[in-house]
Short mmCIF file of C-alpha atoms in Angstrom, two decimals:
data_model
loop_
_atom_site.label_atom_id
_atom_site.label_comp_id
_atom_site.label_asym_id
_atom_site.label_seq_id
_atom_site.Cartn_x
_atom_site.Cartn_y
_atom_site.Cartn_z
CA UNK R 17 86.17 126.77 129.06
CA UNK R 18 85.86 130.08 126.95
CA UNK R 19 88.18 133.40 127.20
CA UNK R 20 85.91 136.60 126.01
CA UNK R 21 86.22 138.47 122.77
CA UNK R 22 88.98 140.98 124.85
CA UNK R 23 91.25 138.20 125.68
CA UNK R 24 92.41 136.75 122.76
CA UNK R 25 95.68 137.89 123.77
CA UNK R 26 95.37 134.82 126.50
CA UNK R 27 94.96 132.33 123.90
CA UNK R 28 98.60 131.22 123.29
CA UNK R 29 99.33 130.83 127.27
CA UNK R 30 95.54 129.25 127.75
CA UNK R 31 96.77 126.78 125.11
CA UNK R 32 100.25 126.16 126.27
CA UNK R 33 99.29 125.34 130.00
CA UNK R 34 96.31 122.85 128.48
CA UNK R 35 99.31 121.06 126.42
CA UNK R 36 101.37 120.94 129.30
CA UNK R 37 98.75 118.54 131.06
CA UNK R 38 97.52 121.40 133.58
CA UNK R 39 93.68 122.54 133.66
CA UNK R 40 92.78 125.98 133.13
CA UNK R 41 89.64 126.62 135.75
CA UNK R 42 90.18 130.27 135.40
CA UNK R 43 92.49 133.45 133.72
CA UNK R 44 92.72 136.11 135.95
CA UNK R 45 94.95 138.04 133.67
CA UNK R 46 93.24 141.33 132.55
CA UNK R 47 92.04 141.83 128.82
CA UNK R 48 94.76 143.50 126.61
CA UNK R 49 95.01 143.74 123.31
CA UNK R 50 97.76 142.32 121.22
CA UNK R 51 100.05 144.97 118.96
CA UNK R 52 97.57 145.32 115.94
CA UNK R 53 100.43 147.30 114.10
CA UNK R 54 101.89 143.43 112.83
CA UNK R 55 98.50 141.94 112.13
CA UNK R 56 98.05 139.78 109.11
CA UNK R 57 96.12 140.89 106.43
CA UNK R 58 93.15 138.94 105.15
CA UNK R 59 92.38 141.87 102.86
CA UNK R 60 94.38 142.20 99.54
CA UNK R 61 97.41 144.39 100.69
CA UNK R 62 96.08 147.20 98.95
CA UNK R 63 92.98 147.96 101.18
CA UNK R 64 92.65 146.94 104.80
CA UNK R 65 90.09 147.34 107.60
CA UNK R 66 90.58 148.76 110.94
CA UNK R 67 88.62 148.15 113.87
CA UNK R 68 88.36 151.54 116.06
CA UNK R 69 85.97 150.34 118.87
CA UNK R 70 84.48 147.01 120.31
CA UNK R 71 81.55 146.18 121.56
CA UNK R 72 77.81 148.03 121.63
CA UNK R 73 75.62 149.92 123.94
CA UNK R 74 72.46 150.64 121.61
CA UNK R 75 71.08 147.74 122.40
CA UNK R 76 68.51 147.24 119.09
CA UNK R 77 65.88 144.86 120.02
CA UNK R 78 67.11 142.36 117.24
CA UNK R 79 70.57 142.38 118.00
CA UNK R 80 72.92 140.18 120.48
CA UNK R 81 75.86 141.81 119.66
CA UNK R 82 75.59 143.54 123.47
CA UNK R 83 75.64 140.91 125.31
CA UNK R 84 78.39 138.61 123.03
CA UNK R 85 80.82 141.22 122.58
CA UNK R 86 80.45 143.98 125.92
CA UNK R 87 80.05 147.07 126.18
CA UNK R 88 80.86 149.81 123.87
CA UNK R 89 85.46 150.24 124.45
CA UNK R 90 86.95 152.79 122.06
CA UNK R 91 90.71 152.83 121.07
CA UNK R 92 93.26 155.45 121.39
CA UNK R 93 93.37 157.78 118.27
CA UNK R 94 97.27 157.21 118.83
CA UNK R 95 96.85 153.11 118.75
CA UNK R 96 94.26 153.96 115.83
CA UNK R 97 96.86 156.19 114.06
CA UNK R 98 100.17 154.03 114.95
CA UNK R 99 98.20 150.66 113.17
CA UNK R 100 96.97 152.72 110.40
CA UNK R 101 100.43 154.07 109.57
CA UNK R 102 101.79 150.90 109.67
CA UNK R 103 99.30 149.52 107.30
CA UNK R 104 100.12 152.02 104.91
CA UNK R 105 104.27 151.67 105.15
CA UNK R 106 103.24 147.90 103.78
CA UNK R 107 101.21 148.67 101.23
CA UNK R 108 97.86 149.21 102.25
CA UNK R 109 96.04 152.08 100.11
CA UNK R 110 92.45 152.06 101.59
CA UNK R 111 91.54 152.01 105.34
CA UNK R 112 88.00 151.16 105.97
CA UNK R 113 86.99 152.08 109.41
CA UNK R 114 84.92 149.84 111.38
CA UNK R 115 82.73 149.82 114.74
CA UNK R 116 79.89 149.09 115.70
CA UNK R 117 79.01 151.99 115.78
CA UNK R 118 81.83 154.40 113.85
CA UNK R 119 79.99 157.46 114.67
CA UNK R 120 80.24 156.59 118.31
CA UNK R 121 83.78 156.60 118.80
CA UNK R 122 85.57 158.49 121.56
CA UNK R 123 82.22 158.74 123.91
CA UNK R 124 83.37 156.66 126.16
CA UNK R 125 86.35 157.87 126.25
CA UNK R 126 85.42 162.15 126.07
CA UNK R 127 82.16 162.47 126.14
CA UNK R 128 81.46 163.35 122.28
CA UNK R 129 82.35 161.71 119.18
CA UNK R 130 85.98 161.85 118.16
CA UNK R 131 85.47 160.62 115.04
CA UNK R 132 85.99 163.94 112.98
CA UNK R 133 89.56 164.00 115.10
CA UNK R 134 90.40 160.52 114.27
CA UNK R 135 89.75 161.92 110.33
CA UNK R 136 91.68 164.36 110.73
CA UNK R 137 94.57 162.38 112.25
CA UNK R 138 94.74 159.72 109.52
CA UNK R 139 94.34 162.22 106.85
CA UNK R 140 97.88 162.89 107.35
CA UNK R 141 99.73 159.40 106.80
CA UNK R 142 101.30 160.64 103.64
CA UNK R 143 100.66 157.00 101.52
CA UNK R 144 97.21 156.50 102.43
CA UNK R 145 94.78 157.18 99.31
CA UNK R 146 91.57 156.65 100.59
CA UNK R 147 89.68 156.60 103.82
CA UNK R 148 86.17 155.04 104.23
CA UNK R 149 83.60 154.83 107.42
CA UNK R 150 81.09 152.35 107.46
CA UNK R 151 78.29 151.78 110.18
CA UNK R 152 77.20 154.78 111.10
CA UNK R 153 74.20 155.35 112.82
CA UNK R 154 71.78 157.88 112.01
CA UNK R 155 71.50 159.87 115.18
CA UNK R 156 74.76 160.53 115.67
CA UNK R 157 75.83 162.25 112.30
CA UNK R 158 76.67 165.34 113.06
CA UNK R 159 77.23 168.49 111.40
CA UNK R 160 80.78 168.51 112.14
CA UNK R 161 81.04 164.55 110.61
CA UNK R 162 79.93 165.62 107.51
CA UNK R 163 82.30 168.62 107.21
CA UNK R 164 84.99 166.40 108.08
CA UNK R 165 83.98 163.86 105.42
CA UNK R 166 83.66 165.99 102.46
CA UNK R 167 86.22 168.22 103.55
CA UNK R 168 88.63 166.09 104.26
CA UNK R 169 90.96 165.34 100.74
CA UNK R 170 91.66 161.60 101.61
CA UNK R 171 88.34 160.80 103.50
CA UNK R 172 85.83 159.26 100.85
CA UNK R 173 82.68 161.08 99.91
CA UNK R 174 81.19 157.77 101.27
CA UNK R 175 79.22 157.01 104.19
CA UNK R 176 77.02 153.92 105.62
CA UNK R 177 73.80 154.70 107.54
CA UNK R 178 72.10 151.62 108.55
CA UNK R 179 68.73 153.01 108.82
CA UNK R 180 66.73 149.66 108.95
CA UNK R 181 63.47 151.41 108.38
CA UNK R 182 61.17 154.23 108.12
CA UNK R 183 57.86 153.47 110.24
CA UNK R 184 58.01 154.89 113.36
CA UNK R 185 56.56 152.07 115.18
CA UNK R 186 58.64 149.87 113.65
CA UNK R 187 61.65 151.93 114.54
CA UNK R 188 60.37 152.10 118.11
CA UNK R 189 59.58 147.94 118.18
CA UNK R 190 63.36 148.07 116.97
CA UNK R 191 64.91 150.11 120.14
CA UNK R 192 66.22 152.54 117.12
CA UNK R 193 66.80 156.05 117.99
CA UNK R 194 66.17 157.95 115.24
CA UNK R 195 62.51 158.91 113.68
CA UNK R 196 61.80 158.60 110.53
CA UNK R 197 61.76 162.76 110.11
CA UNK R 198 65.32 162.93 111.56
CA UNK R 199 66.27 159.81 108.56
CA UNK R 200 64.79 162.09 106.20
CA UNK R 201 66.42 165.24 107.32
CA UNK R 202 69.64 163.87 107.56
CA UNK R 203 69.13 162.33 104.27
CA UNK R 204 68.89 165.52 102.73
CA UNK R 205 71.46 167.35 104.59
CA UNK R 206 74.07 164.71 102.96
CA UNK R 207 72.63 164.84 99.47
CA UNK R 208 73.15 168.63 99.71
CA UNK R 209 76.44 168.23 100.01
CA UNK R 210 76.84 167.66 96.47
CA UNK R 211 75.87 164.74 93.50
CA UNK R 212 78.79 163.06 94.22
CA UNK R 213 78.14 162.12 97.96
CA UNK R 214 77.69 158.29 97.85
CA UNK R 215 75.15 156.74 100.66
CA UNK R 216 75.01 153.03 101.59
CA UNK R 217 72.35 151.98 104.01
CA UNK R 218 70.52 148.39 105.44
CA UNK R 219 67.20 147.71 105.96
CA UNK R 220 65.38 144.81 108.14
CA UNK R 221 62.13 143.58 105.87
CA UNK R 222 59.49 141.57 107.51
CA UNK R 223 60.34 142.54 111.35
CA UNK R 224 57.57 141.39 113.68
CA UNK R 225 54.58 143.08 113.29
CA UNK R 226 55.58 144.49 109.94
CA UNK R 227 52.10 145.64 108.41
CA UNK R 228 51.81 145.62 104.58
CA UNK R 229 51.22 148.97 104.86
CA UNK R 230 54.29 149.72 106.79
CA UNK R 231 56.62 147.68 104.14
CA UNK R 232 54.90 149.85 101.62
CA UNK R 233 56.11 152.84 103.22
CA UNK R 234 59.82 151.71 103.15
CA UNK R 235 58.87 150.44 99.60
CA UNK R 236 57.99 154.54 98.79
CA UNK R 237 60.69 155.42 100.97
CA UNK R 238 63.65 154.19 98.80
CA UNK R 239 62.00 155.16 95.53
CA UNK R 240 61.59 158.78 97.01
CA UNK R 241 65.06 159.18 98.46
CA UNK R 242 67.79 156.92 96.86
CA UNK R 243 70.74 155.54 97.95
CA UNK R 244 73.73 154.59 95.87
CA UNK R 245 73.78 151.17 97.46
CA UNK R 246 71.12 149.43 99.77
CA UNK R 247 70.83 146.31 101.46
CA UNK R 248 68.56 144.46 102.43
CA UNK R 249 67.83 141.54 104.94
CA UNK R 250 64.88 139.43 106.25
CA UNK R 251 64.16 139.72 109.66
CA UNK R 252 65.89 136.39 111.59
CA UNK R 253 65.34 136.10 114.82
CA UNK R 254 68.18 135.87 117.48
CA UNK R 255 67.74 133.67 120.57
CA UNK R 256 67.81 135.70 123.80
CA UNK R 257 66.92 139.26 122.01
CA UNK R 258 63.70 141.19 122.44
CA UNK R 259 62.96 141.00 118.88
CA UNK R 260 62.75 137.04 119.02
CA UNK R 261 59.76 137.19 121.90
CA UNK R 262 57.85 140.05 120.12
CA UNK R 263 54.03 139.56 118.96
CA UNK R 264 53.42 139.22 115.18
CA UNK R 265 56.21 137.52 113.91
CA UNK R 266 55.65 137.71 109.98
CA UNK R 267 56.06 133.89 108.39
CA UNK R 268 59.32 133.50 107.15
CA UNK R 269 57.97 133.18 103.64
CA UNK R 270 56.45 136.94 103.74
CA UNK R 271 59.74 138.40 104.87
CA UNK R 272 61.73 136.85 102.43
CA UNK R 273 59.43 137.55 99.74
CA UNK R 274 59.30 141.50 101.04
CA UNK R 275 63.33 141.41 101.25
CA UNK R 276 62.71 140.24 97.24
CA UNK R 277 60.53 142.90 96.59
CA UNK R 278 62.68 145.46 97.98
CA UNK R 279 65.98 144.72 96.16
CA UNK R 280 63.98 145.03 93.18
CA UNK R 281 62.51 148.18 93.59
CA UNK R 282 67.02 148.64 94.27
CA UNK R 283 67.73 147.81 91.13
CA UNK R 284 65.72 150.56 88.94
CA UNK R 285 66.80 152.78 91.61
CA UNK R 286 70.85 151.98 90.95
CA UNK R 287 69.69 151.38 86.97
CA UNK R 288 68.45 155.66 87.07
CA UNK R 289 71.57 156.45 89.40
CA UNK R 290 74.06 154.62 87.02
CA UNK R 291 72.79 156.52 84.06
CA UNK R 292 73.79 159.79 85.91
CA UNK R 293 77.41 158.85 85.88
CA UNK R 294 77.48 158.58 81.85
CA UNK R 295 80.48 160.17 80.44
CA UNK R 296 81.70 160.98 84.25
CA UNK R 297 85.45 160.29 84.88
CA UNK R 298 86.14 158.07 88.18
CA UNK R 299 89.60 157.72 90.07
CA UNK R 300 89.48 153.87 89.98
CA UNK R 301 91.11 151.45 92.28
CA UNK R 302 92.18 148.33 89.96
CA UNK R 303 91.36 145.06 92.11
CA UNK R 304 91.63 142.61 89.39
CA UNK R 305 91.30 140.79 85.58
CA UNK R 306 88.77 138.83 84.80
CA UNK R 307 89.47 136.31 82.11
CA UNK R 308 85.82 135.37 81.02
CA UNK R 309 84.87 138.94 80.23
CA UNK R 310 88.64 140.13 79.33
CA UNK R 311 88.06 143.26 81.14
CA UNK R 312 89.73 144.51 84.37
CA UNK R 313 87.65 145.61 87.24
CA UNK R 314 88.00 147.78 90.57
CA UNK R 315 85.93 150.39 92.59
CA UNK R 316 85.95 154.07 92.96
CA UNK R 317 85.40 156.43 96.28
CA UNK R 318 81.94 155.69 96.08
CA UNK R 319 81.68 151.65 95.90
CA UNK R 320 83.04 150.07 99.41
CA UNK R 321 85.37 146.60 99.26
CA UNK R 322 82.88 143.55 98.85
CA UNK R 323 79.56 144.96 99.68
CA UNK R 324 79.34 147.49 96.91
CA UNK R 325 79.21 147.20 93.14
CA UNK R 326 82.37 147.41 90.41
CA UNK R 327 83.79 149.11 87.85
CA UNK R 328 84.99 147.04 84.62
CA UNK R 329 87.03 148.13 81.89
CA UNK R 330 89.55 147.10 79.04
CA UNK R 331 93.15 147.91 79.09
CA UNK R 332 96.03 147.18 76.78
CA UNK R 333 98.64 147.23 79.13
CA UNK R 334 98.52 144.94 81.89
CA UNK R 335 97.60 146.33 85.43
CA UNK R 336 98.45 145.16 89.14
CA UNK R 337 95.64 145.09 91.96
CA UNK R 338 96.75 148.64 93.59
CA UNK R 339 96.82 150.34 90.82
CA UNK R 340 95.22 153.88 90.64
CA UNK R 341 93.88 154.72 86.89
CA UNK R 342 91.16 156.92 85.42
CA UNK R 343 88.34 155.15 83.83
CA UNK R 344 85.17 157.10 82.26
CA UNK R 345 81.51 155.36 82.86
CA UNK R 346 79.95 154.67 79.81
CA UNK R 347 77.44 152.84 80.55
CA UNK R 348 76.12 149.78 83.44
CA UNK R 349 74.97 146.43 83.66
CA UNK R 350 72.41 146.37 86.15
CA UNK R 351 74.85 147.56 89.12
CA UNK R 352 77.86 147.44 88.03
CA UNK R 353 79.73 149.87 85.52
CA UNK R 354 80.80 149.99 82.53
CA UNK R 355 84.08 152.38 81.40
CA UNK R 356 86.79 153.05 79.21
CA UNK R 357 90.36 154.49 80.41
CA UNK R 358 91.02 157.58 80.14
CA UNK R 359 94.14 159.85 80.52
CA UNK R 360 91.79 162.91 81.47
CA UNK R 361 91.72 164.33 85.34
CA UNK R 362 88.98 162.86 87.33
CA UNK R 363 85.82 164.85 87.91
#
C-alpha cells in the first residue's frame, strides 16, 4: 500500500498495525503534520532549511511534481515562525526558505503572497543571522518582495529565479508564465537595487523543439544579463508530463552537449563577476578546514548552502563551522574565492 506525501504522520501506526499481523486496506485518518519544531537536522546545526508550503499548482509541462506531491498547501506564518525560532534556540544561524514556489506562499491561504509578512516575522528571532529564499518564480516577484528583501537587515540580498529560458515559444511549450520581456524587466529592476544583489537562476537546455537558434538566444541571454550563479540542466523527460509527448525531442546527445556549452559561457561570466569583488570585504560564514589546501572555507550572503560557490581563506587560529569572520576577496579560482581575514567592517 502507499500513504501520500501529507501523511507521514501515519507511518508509525501504519507500521505498528502491519507488525501486529493485521492488514492495512485503508487509513482514513486525515493528513496532519507532525511538530516540525523537534525535527532532526540533516543540515550542519548552523544553517537549516525550512519548508513553508507543499505541493504545486503551476503545472510546467516538464514537471510531475503536481500530480506526486498535490496541490499547492501553505503553512501558518505562526507554525513557520514557532519552527524557525526553535531552530535558532539550537543553534541554527541560517534559515533557507523553501517551496515550490516561495513567492507563492499565503495564496491559498489570503489571496496574495505573504511572503514579505513571513520576512518580516522571522526577521525578528533575535539569534537568527541570515535569512535566504530560494525558488522563486519570476511572475510573482513583486515590488513589495524586493523591498522586503533588501530592506530587511537579516533577509539576504539573495534571491533564486528559476527562469528556465528566454524564447518565448519555448517558454510557452514549457506552460511558464512569464515572457521573456517581463524576465528581462525584472532582471533589471533587481540589479538596480544595488551591485551587491546576488541572483541565482536554472535553465532547461535542449527542451523539445529547442532550435539552435533559440539556444543561441539563451546563449546571448546570459552573456548580456549575468547572474551570480546559474544552473543548468538537460532537458529529461518525465513519464506522464506534457513535455515527455511533445514533437521534436532534441537527441539526448545535443542537449547535453548545449547544457556543456552553456556552463561554459557561466564560467567567464562568474570569472568577470569574481574580479568585481577584488579587495571587497565579505561577512563570511566559516563551514569548514580543508586539510589538502590548509585553508578554511565558508560562504557569504550571496553564495546559498551546497548549490553555490565558496569562500577559502587561511587563518592562524583555529575556527568552528558557525563561526562569523570577515574575510577580504583577493582574488578566485574559477568560481570560487579567494580571501584573506580581515579585522575591518564588512562592506
Amino acid at each position: 500500500g502507499f500513504l501520500g506525501v501529507h501523511d507521514y504522520a501515519h507511518i508509525v501506526p501504519v507500521v505498528e498495525t502491519l507488525l501486529s499481523g493485521r492488514r492495512v486496506t485503508g487509513w482514513d485518518a486525515p493528513p496532519c503534520a507532525l511538530p516540525m519544531a523537534s525535527r532532526l537536522l540533516s543540515t550542519p546545526g548552523y544553517s537549516a532549511y525550512v519548508k513553508i508550503a507543499e505541493g504545486c499548482d503551476n503545472r510546467c509541462s516538464y514537471c510531475a511534481i503536481p500530480e506526486i506531491r498535490g496541490p499547492f498547501a501553505s503553512r501558518a506564518i505562526g507554525d513557520v515562525c514557532d519552527e524557525c525560532a526553535s531552530l535558532a534556540e539550537r543553534g541554527v544561524k541560517e534559515i533557507t526558505l523553501i517551496a515550490q514556489d516561495t513567492t507563492r506562499y499565503g495564496e491559498d491561504r489570503e489571496g496574495a503572497s505573504l511572503l514579505p509578512d513571513l520576512l518580516t516575522s522571522l526577521g525578528s528571532i533575535a539569534t537568527l543571522r541570515w535569512i535566504r529564499v530560494l525558488y522563486c518564480y519570476p511572475e510573482r516577484v513583486t515590488d513589495r518582495l524586493l523591498s522586503a528583501v533588501a530592506g530587511l537587515p537579516k533577509v539576504c540580498n539573495y534571491l533564486d529565479i528559476p527562469i528556465q529560458h528566454i524564447d518565448a515559444d519555448i517558454l510557452k511549450k514549457m506552460n511558464r508564465k512569464s515572457t521573456p520581456g517581463q524576465i528581462r524587466a525584472l532582471y533589471s529592476r533587481i540589479r538596480g537595487l544595488g551591485a551587491g544583489f546576488s541572483l541565482r537562476t536554472t535553465l532547461i537546455a535542449g527542451f523539445p523543439g529547442e532550435s539552435e537558434a533559440q539556444f543561441e538566444s539563451l546563449c546571448r541571454f546570459i552573456k548580456e544579463c549575468p547572474f551570480d550563479h546559474l544552473g543548468t540542466f538537460a532537458f529529461s523527460p518525465e513519464d506522464g508530463t506534457a513535455a515527455a509527448g511533445l514533437p521534436g525531442q532534441v537527441p539526448q546527445r545535443v542537449r547535453e552537449g548545449r547544457r556543456e556549452r552553456l556552463m561554459q559561457i557561466q564560467a567567464e561570466v562568474a570569472k568577470a563577476l569574481n574580479r568585481r569583488r577584488d579587495g571587497r570585504i565579505y561577512e563570511v560564514l566559516t563551514e569548514g578546514y580543508d586539510p589538502d589546501s590548509g585553508r578554511y572555507f565558508g560562504r557569504t550572503y550571496a553564495q546559498a548552502p551546497e548549490i553555490d560557490t565558496k569562500v577559502f581563506w587561511r587563518a592562524e587560529q583555529g575556527l568552528s563551522p558557525g563561526t562569523f569572520v570577515k574575510v577580504r576577496v583577493t582574488g578566485s579560482e574559477e568560481y570560487d574565492w579567494i580571501g584573506e581575514m580581515t579585522d575591518e567592517p564588512a562592506q
